[in-house]
Coordinates of C-alpha atoms and ligand atoms in Angstrom, one line a residue:
M244 CA 21.1 -7.0 -30.8
Q245 CA 21.9 -8.5 -27.4
A246 CA 19.2 -8.3 -24.6
M247 CA 19.8 -5.9 -22.0
K248 CA 20.5 -8.1 -18.8
V249 CA 18.8 -6.8 -15.7
A250 CA 18.8 -7.9 -11.9
V251 CA 15.7 -7.1 -10.0
V252 CA 16.3 -7.0 -6.2
G253 CA 13.2 -8.0 -4.4
G254 CA 10.3 -10.4 -5.3
G255 CA 7.4 -8.3 -3.8
L256 CA 4.6 -6.9 -6.0
G257 CA 6.6 -4.1 -7.2
G258 CA 9.8 -6.1 -8.3
L259 CA 7.8 -8.9 -9.9
T260 CA 5.8 -6.4 -11.9
A261 CA 9.1 -4.9 -12.9
A262 CA 10.5 -7.9 -13.7
A263 CA 7.3 -8.9 -15.9
L264 CA 7.3 -5.6 -17.7
L265 CA 11.0 -5.6 -18.5
A266 CA 10.9 -9.2 -19.6
R267 CA 8.1 -8.6 -22.0
G268 CA 9.9 -5.5 -23.4
G269 CA 13.1 -7.9 -24.4
C270 CA 15.5 -7.8 -21.4
D271 CA 17.0 -10.7 -20.0
V272 CA 15.8 -10.5 -16.5
T273 CA 16.9 -12.2 -13.2
L274 CA 14.7 -11.5 -10.2
F275 CA 16.4 -12.2 -6.6
E276 CA 14.2 -12.8 -3.5
R277 CA 16.0 -13.1 -0.4
S278 CA 13.2 -14.8 1.3
K279 CA 11.9 -18.6 0.4
H280 CA 8.6 -16.9 -0.9
L281 CA 7.5 -14.1 -3.3
G282 CA 4.9 -11.6 -2.4
G283 CA 6.6 -9.2 0.2
R284 CA 4.1 -7.2 2.0
A285 CA 1.6 -8.5 -0.4
Q286 CA 1.8 -12.0 0.8
T287 CA -1.2 -14.0 2.3
S288 CA -1.2 -16.9 5.0
E289 CA -3.8 -19.2 5.1
V290 CA -4.8 -20.0 8.8
E291 CA -7.5 -22.7 9.6
G292 CA -9.0 -21.9 6.0
F293 CA -9.1 -18.0 6.5
R294 CA -6.8 -16.0 4.1
F295 CA -4.9 -13.7 6.0
N296 CA -3.3 -10.6 4.0
L297 CA -0.6 -8.7 6.0
G298 CA -2.9 -6.4 7.3
P299 CA -6.1 -5.0 5.8
H300 CA -5.2 -4.6 2.0
A301 CA -7.5 -2.8 -0.6
L302 CA -6.7 -2.1 -4.3
Y303 CA -7.8 1.3 -5.4
R304 CA -10.1 0.8 -8.6
A305 CA -8.6 3.9 -10.1
G306 CA -5.0 3.6 -8.9
A307 CA -1.9 2.8 -10.7
A308 CA -1.7 -0.8 -9.6
L309 CA -5.0 -1.9 -11.2
R310 CA -4.0 -0.2 -14.5
V311 CA -0.5 -2.1 -14.6
L312 CA -2.0 -5.3 -13.7
G313 CA -4.5 -4.9 -16.6
R314 CA -1.6 -4.1 -19.1
L315 CA -0.2 -7.6 -17.7
G316 CA -3.3 -9.4 -18.3
V317 CA -4.1 -9.8 -14.7
K318 CA -7.6 -9.0 -13.5
P319 CA -8.3 -9.0 -9.9
Q320 CA -11.5 -10.6 -8.9
G321 CA -13.4 -9.7 -5.6
D322 CA -15.7 -6.8 -4.7
I323 CA -15.9 -3.3 -3.3
P324 CA -16.4 -2.9 0.5
A325 CA -20.1 -3.6 1.6
Q326 CA -21.8 -0.3 1.3
T327 CA -24.1 -1.0 4.5
G328 CA -23.1 -1.9 7.9
G329 CA -20.5 1.1 8.4
Y330 CA -20.1 2.8 11.9
A331 CA -18.1 5.8 13.2
L332 CA -16.6 4.8 16.3
R333 CA -16.3 7.8 19.0
A334 CA -15.3 7.2 22.5
G335 CA -15.9 3.5 22.3
R336 CA -19.3 3.6 20.9
L337 CA -20.9 3.2 17.6
H338 CA -22.4 5.8 15.3
T339 CA -23.8 6.2 11.9
L340 CA -21.1 6.7 9.4
P341 CA -21.5 9.3 6.8
R342 CA -21.5 7.7 3.5
G343 CA -23.9 9.8 1.6
P344 CA -25.9 12.5 1.9
V345 CA -28.7 10.7 3.9
S346 CA -26.3 9.5 6.4
L347 CA -24.3 12.7 6.5
M348 CA -27.6 14.4 7.8
T349 CA -28.5 11.7 10.5
T350 CA -25.3 10.9 11.9
D351 CA -24.8 12.2 15.4
V352 CA -20.8 12.4 15.1
L353 CA -21.3 15.8 13.5
S354 CA -23.1 18.9 14.7
L355 CA -25.7 20.6 12.2
A356 CA -23.0 23.1 11.2
G357 CA -20.0 20.5 10.9
K358 CA -22.8 18.7 8.4
L359 CA -23.1 21.7 6.4
E360 CA -19.5 22.1 6.1
V361 CA -18.5 18.4 5.5
A362 CA -21.2 18.1 2.8
R363 CA -20.0 21.4 1.2
L364 CA -16.4 20.0 1.1
L365 CA -17.5 16.6 -0.1
A366 CA -19.5 18.1 -2.9
G367 CA -16.6 19.8 -4.6
L368 CA -13.9 17.4 -3.5
G369 CA -13.5 15.9 -7.1
R370 CA -12.9 19.5 -8.3
I371 CA -9.9 20.3 -5.8
D372 CA -6.8 21.2 -7.8
T373 CA -4.3 19.1 -5.9
D374 CA -1.4 20.5 -7.9
A375 CA -1.0 23.4 -5.9
L376 CA -1.2 21.4 -2.4
G377 CA 2.1 19.7 -2.7
S378 CA 3.7 21.7 -0.1
L379 CA 0.9 21.9 2.1
S380 CA 0.6 19.8 5.1
T381 CA -2.7 17.7 5.5
R382 CA -3.2 19.3 9.0
E383 CA -2.8 22.9 7.4
W384 CA -5.2 22.0 4.6
L385 CA -8.0 20.8 7.1
D386 CA -7.4 24.0 9.4
T387 CA -7.8 26.1 6.4
R388 CA -10.7 24.4 4.7
L389 CA -12.5 23.5 7.8
A390 CA -13.4 25.6 10.8
R391 CA -15.1 23.0 13.0
E392 CA -13.4 20.5 15.1
D393 CA -16.1 17.9 14.6
S394 CA -15.8 18.2 10.6
R395 CA -12.2 17.9 10.7
A396 CA -12.0 14.9 12.9
L397 CA -14.1 13.4 10.3
L398 CA -12.2 14.2 7.5
A399 CA -9.1 13.2 9.2
A400 CA -10.5 10.0 9.6
L401 CA -11.4 9.5 6.0
V402 CA -7.8 10.5 4.9
R403 CA -6.1 7.8 7.5
V404 CA -8.2 5.3 6.1
A405 CA -7.5 6.4 2.5
T406 CA -3.5 6.8 3.1
Y407 CA -2.8 4.6 6.1
C408 CA -1.0 7.8 7.3
A409 CA -1.8 9.2 11.0
D410 CA 1.0 12.0 10.9
L411 CA -1.2 14.6 8.8
T412 CA 1.5 17.1 10.0
A413 CA 4.0 15.5 7.8
L414 CA 1.6 13.9 5.1
S415 CA 1.3 16.3 1.8
A416 CA -2.3 17.5 1.3
Q417 CA -1.5 16.9 -2.4
A418 CA -1.4 13.1 -1.6
A419 CA -4.3 12.9 0.7
V420 CA -6.6 14.7 -1.4
R421 CA -5.9 12.7 -4.4
Q422 CA -6.2 9.3 -2.3
V423 CA -9.8 10.5 -0.9
Q424 CA -10.7 11.7 -4.4
A425 CA -9.8 8.2 -5.7
A426 CA -11.4 6.1 -2.8
T427 CA -14.6 8.3 -2.9
A428 CA -15.0 8.5 -6.7
A429 CA -14.3 4.7 -7.6
N430 CA -13.7 3.1 -4.0
V431 CA -11.5 -0.1 -3.5
L432 CA -11.4 -3.9 -4.3
Y433 CA -11.1 -6.4 -1.6
V434 CA -9.6 -9.2 -3.5
D435 CA -10.7 -12.9 -3.7
G436 CA -8.2 -15.1 -2.0
G437 CA -6.0 -12.2 -1.0
W438 CA -3.2 -10.5 -2.5
S439 CA -1.0 -13.4 -3.0
T440 CA -3.1 -14.1 -6.0
L441 CA -2.1 -10.8 -7.6
V442 CA 1.5 -12.1 -6.8
E443 CA 1.2 -15.4 -8.0
A444 CA -0.4 -13.8 -11.4
V445 CA 2.3 -11.5 -11.8
A446 CA 5.1 -14.1 -11.2
L447 CA 3.3 -16.3 -14.0
Q448 CA 3.4 -13.4 -16.4
A449 CA 7.1 -12.9 -15.4
R450 CA 8.1 -16.4 -15.9
E451 CA 6.1 -16.5 -19.3
A452 CA 8.0 -13.8 -20.6
G453 CA 11.5 -15.4 -19.7
A454 CA 12.3 -13.8 -16.4
R455 CA 14.3 -16.2 -13.7
L456 CA 12.9 -15.8 -10.3
E457 CA 15.5 -16.9 -7.8
L458 CA 14.2 -17.6 -4.4
S459 CA 16.2 -17.7 -1.0
T460 CA 18.8 -15.6 -2.5
R461 CA 20.0 -12.4 -0.9
V462 CA 21.5 -9.7 -3.0
A463 CA 24.5 -8.3 -0.8
A464 CA 26.0 -5.5 -3.2
V465 CA 25.6 -3.8 -6.2
V466 CA 28.7 -4.1 -7.9
L467 CA 30.0 -0.6 -9.4
R468 CA 32.4 -0.3 -12.4
E469 CA 36.0 0.5 -11.4
G470 CA 36.0 4.3 -10.4
G471 CA 32.1 4.2 -9.7
G472 CA 29.5 5.9 -11.5
R473 CA 27.9 2.9 -13.2
V474 CA 26.6 -0.4 -12.2
E475 CA 28.0 -3.6 -13.8
G476 CA 26.7 -6.4 -11.6
V477 CA 25.1 -7.7 -8.3
R478 CA 27.1 -9.6 -5.4
L479 CA 24.9 -12.2 -4.2
A480 CA 25.2 -13.3 -0.2
D481 CA 27.3 -16.7 -1.3
G482 CA 30.0 -14.1 -3.0
T483 CA 29.2 -14.8 -6.4
V484 CA 28.8 -11.9 -8.9
R485 CA 26.3 -11.6 -11.6
A486 CA 27.0 -9.3 -14.6
V487 CA 24.3 -7.2 -15.6
D488 CA 23.7 -3.9 -17.4
A489 CA 21.2 -2.4 -15.0
V490 CA 19.9 -3.1 -11.4
V491 CA 16.4 -2.3 -10.3
V492 CA 16.1 -2.3 -6.4
A493 CA 12.4 -3.1 -5.3
G494 CA 13.0 -2.8 -1.5
G495 CA 13.1 0.0 0.9
P496 CA 15.4 3.1 1.1
A497 CA 17.3 1.5 3.7
E498 CA 17.9 -1.6 1.5
V499 CA 18.8 0.4 -1.5
A500 CA 21.4 2.1 0.6
A501 CA 22.6 -0.8 2.0
L502 CA 23.3 -2.0 -1.1
V503 CA 25.8 0.6 -1.8
P504 CA 27.6 1.4 1.1
G505 CA 29.2 4.6 1.7
D506 CA 26.9 6.2 -0.9
A507 CA 25.8 9.5 0.9
A508 CA 23.1 10.8 -1.1
L509 CA 21.3 7.0 -0.8
A510 CA 22.2 7.3 2.9
R511 CA 20.5 10.5 2.8
D512 CA 17.4 9.5 1.1
A513 CA 17.1 6.3 3.6
Q514 CA 17.6 8.7 6.6
E515 CA 15.0 11.3 5.3
A516 CA 12.1 8.8 4.3
V517 CA 9.2 8.5 6.7
P518 CA 7.5 5.2 6.6
V519 CA 4.0 4.7 7.6
K520 CA 3.2 2.2 10.1
A521 CA 0.3 0.4 11.7
A522 CA -0.5 -2.2 14.1
T523 CA -2.9 -4.9 12.8
L524 CA -5.2 -7.9 14.1
E525 CA -6.3 -10.6 11.8
L526 CA -9.2 -12.4 12.8
G527 CA -11.0 -15.4 11.5
L528 CA -14.4 -16.1 13.3
S529 CA -17.0 -19.1 13.0
G530 CA -19.6 -16.5 12.4
L531 CA -20.2 -12.9 13.3
P532 CA -22.3 -12.0 16.5
R533 CA -23.7 -8.9 14.6
P534 CA -24.1 -9.5 10.8
D535 CA -25.1 -6.3 10.2
A536 CA -22.0 -4.5 11.6
L537 CA -19.3 -4.6 8.9
F538 CA -17.0 -1.7 9.3
A539 CA -15.8 0.7 11.9
L540 CA -13.8 4.0 11.5
G541 CA -12.4 5.9 14.5
V542 CA -13.3 9.5 14.2
D543 CA -11.5 10.4 17.5
G544 CA -8.5 7.7 17.2
P545 CA -6.9 6.2 14.5
W546 CA -9.0 2.9 14.2
Y547 CA -10.1 0.8 11.8
A548 CA -12.1 -2.6 11.5
S549 CA -13.5 -4.2 8.6
V550 CA -15.0 -7.5 7.6
H551 CA -13.2 -8.3 4.6
S552 CA -15.1 -11.7 3.9
A553 CA -18.3 -9.8 3.4
S554 CA -17.2 -8.7 0.0
A555 CA -14.2 -10.9 -1.1
R556 CA -13.7 -14.8 -0.6
L557 CA -11.3 -15.0 2.2
A558 CA -13.1 -17.3 5.0
P559 CA -14.4 -20.8 5.0
E560 CA -18.3 -21.4 4.4
G561 CA -20.2 -19.1 7.3
G562 CA -17.0 -17.9 8.6
A563 CA -15.9 -14.2 8.6
M564 CA -12.4 -12.8 7.9
I565 CA -11.8 -9.5 9.8
H566 CA -8.9 -6.8 9.7
V567 CA -8.3 -4.5 12.8
A568 CA -5.6 -1.7 12.6
K569 CA -4.5 1.1 14.4
Y570 CA -2.6 3.6 12.4
L571 CA 0.6 4.6 13.9
G572 CA 2.0 8.2 13.8
G573 CA 5.8 8.6 13.6
S574 CA 6.4 8.7 17.6
D575 CA 3.6 6.4 18.4
A576 CA 4.7 3.3 20.3
A577 CA 3.4 0.0 19.1
P578 CA 0.1 -0.7 20.7
K579 CA -0.9 -3.5 22.8
E580 CA -3.3 -6.0 21.3
A581 CA -6.0 -5.3 23.8
E582 CA -6.3 -1.8 22.1
L583 CA -7.5 -3.5 18.9
E584 CA -9.6 -5.9 20.7
A585 CA -11.6 -2.9 22.2
V586 CA -12.4 -2.0 18.4
M587 CA -14.1 -5.3 18.1
D588 CA -15.6 -5.2 21.4
A589 CA -17.4 -2.4 19.9
L590 CA -18.2 -3.6 16.5
Q591 CA -18.9 -7.2 17.1
P592 CA -19.6 -7.8 21.2
G593 CA -19.4 -11.6 21.9
W594 CA -16.6 -11.9 19.1
R595 CA -14.1 -13.7 21.2
A596 CA -16.0 -16.9 21.7
R597 CA -16.1 -17.5 17.9
V598 CA -12.2 -17.0 17.2
V599 CA -11.1 -19.7 15.2
A600 CA -7.7 -18.1 14.1
R601 CA -6.0 -14.9 14.9
R602 CA -2.9 -12.9 14.5
F603 CA -1.4 -9.4 16.0
R604 CA 1.4 -7.7 14.4
P605 CA 2.3 -4.7 16.7
A606 CA 4.1 -2.5 13.9
L607 CA 4.2 -3.3 10.2
T608 CA 5.6 -0.9 7.5
V609 CA 2.6 -0.1 5.4
S610 CA 4.7 2.1 3.1
E611 CA 8.5 2.9 3.1
G612 CA 7.9 6.6 2.8
L613 CA 5.0 9.1 2.6
P614 CA 4.8 11.8 0.3
L615 CA 6.1 14.9 2.4
A616 CA 4.6 18.2 2.7
A617 CA 8.3 19.5 3.7
K618 CA 9.5 18.1 0.4
G619 CA 6.8 19.6 -1.9
G620 CA 4.4 16.4 -2.1
L621 CA 4.6 13.5 -4.7
A622 CA 7.4 15.2 -6.6
G623 CA 9.8 15.4 -3.9
R624 CA 10.0 11.7 -3.5
P625 CA 13.1 10.0 -4.9
T626 CA 13.2 9.4 -8.7
V627 CA 13.0 5.8 -10.3
E628 CA 16.5 6.7 -11.6
V629 CA 19.4 7.2 -9.2
P630 CA 20.9 10.2 -11.0
H631 CA 24.6 9.5 -9.8
L632 CA 24.7 6.1 -10.8
G633 CA 24.0 5.0 -14.2
G634 CA 22.1 1.7 -14.7
L635 CA 20.9 1.9 -10.9
Y636 CA 16.8 2.2 -10.7
R637 CA 14.6 1.8 -7.6
V638 CA 10.9 0.8 -7.3
G639 CA 8.7 0.9 -4.4
D640 CA 5.9 2.7 -2.7
W641 CA 8.3 5.3 -1.5
V642 CA 9.3 6.4 -5.1
G643 CA 8.4 8.6 -8.1
G644 CA 5.5 11.1 -8.5
E645 CA 2.3 9.0 -8.8
G646 CA 0.1 7.4 -6.3
M647 CA 0.6 5.9 -2.8
L648 CA 0.9 2.5 -1.5
A649 CA 0.8 -0.5 -4.1
D650 CA -0.1 2.4 -6.6
A651 CA 3.2 3.8 -6.2
A652 CA 5.0 0.6 -6.3
L653 CA 3.6 -0.5 -9.5
A654 CA 3.8 3.0 -11.0
S655 CA 7.4 3.1 -10.4
A656 CA 7.9 -0.3 -11.7
E657 CA 6.1 1.4 -15.1
A658 CA 8.4 4.3 -15.0
V659 CA 11.4 2.0 -14.7
E660 CA 9.9 0.2 -17.8
R661 CA 9.9 3.4 -19.8
A662 CA 13.4 4.7 -18.4
L663 CA 14.9 1.2 -19.5
L664 CA 13.1 0.4 -22.7
Q665 CA 13.4 3.9 -24.5
G666 CA 14.8 3.0 -27.7
T667 CA 17.9 0.8 -26.1
V668 CA 16.3 -2.8 -26.7
A669 CA 14.8 -4.4 -29.6
P670 CA 11.4 -6.0 -28.2
R671 CA 11.4 -9.7 -28.0
R672 CA 7.5 -9.6 -28.1
R673 CA 4.8 -7.2 -28.7
A674 CA 4.9 -4.2 -26.4
V675 CA 2.7 -4.6 -23.3
G676 CA -0.6 -2.4 -23.7
A677 CA 0.3 -1.6 -27.1
Ligands
LIG113 C1 -0.6 -3.4 7.1 C2 -0.4 -3.2 5.5 C3 -1.5 -2.7 4.8 C4 -1.4 -2.4 3.5 N1 -2.7 -1.9 2.8 C5 -2.6 -1.5 1.7 C6 -3.7 -1.2 0.9 O1 -4.8 -1.2 1.5 N2 -3.5 -0.7 -0.4 C7 -2.4 -0.8 -0.9 O2 -2.4 -0.2 -2.4 N3 -1.2 -1.3 -0.3 C8 -1.2 -1.4 0.8 N4 -0.2 -2.0 1.6 C9 1.1 -1.6 0.9 C10 1.6 -2.7 -0.1 O3 1.4 -3.9 0.7 C11 3.0 -2.4 -0.6 O4 2.9 -1.0 -1.0 C12 3.3 -3.2 -1.8 O5 3.1 -4.6 -1.6 C13 4.7 -3.0 -1.8 O6 5.4 -4.0 -2.5 P1 7.2 -3.9 -2.8 O7 7.6 -4.9 -4.0 O8 7.2 -2.3 -3.3 O9 7.7 -4.1 -1.6 P2 7.6 -5.2 -0.6 O10 6.6 -6.1 -0.6 O11 8.0 -5.0 0.8 O12 9.1 -6.3 -1.4 C14 10.4 -6.1 -1.3 C15 10.8 -7.5 -1.4 O13 12.3 -7.0 -1.6 C16 13.0 -8.2 -0.8 N5 14.5 -7.6 -0.5 C17 14.7 -6.8 0.0 N6 16.0 -6.6 -0.1 C18 16.4 -7.8 -0.7 C19 17.8 -8.1 -0.9 N7 18.9 -7.5 -0.7 N8 18.0 -9.3 -1.8 C20 16.8 -10.1 -2.3 N9 15.5 -9.5 -1.7 C21 15.5 -8.5 -0.9 C22 12.2 -8.6 0.7 O14 12.3 -9.6 0.9 C23 10.8 -8.4 -0.1 O15 10.1 -9.5 -0.5 C24 -0.4 -2.4 3.0 C25 1.0 -2.8 3.6 C26 0.9 -3.1 5.1 C27 2.2 -3.6 5.5

C-alpha cells in the first residue's frame, strides 16, 4: 500500500509532534516552516550565556504535552519551581505567598475569614467536577464559590498563573479549574536549557521516522480538489504545488483561514478566537541581590516574576535567569517596560546594577484561543478535523477538547494522529506507545 502523503504546515512544537507521530505511523510526511528555524513559540535564544525562552514557560507534569513527549521517547530534564522564596505581591510590597497550610495561616494577604474560605476551597479542589463548569465563566465561578473579595483575588491570581489568562469573564471555569488542579496536584517543570531542547528532541524523532523538515518555506495556500470539499495539495510561496492526501495546519486560526481564502467557516473561527496575550521581560543577572526571593505573584494585579534558573539550567555559573510577565486582558494596552521593572524592584531591589542581558516583549501571543465559557468551554473549541473540508486538519493551543497551552497543542497533534491513522495506513514501524 502506498504511504499516505501528509503536509504539515508549521514547525512549532505542535507541528513537529504531529509530523513525528504521523511519520512513525507510516505516513510520508513533509513539514514546512516559513521561518529559518524550528520552534515557533517554543524557541529559546542564547544571550550572553543565558537561555531565554519566549517568556516564562513551564511544562505541566500532569499534562498532555509530557504524556505525548513520553510516547516519542523525549524526557525533558529540569525541576519543579523552588518551594521556598515565593511571595504574593500587593500594592508593590511582598507578602507571604500562601502555598500550604502553614503559609496560608500566616500570610497577611488574607483576612482570617478569607484564610478559612480559601483553605476549604483548596482542600476540596481535586474533587471538583469540572465537566459541569464548561459554560460558567471563571469570574462567575469565583463569585459563587467565594464570598470574600480577598479570597477571590488570591484564587484569581492562581488561575492567572496556571492559565496565563487575565480575562476571567471570558475564560471557562472548566478549563481554569482543571489547570489549577493540575498545577497543585503535580506541579510544573522548568526545562534545563529551555524549550528549544524539546523542539530539537522532537525534530530528531520526526527526522528519524522519515519526515522531511523544510525550513524557510512558507505555504501560501491549501489546494482544493476541483469543486472543493477535499484537499489535494499545498501551494508554496514560490508557486510550486506539492500533491498530498492530507494537510495538517499547525498555526493559529488566522493562519488556517488565510490558507483557504473565502472559506466562511474558517474565517468565523478566526474571528471568534480570543487569544491570550502577555508582556514579558527576560533578565540575565550576574547574581541575585536577594538569593532568597525567587518568585512573586500579583494578587491585586496581573504580575508574575520567577527565577527560572533556580530550578533549571538556564544561566552561566553564578548568574540568574528571571522571567517577569504581565498577563494581558482582551482590551489591555501593551504595557511599558517600566511596569514590569517595578515588579523586579519589589522582588530583587538592586537588580539593575547586575543586568548582563535583557529582552522586553510588550505583547506576545501566549495562546491562539482560550476555552470560552460562551462556547461551552473546552468542547467548544474548533475540532482537529475541518468538517466540511476532507483531508484538512488543525493542530494548536486553540484546538480540541483537551488542555490548554502546549498541552492543547500536543493533545491536538495526537488527535490528528488518531484521525489520520485509524485503519487507513499500513504502519511502517511499531506504533508509538504501543
Ligand atoms: C510568553 C509565552 C509563555 C508561554 N508559557 C507557556 C507555559 O508556561 N506552558 C505551556 O504549556 N505553554 C506556554 N506557552 C505556549 C506554548 O509556547 C505554545 O502553546 C506552543 O509552543 C504552541 O506550539 P504550536 O506549534 O502549536 O504553535 P507555534 O509555536 O506558534 O508554531 C506555529 C509555527 O507555524 C509556522 N507557520 C505559520 N504559518 C505558516 C505557513 N503558512 N507556512 C509555514 N509555516 C507557518 C510559524 O512560523 C510557527 O513556527 C507560552 C507561550 C508564550 C508566547
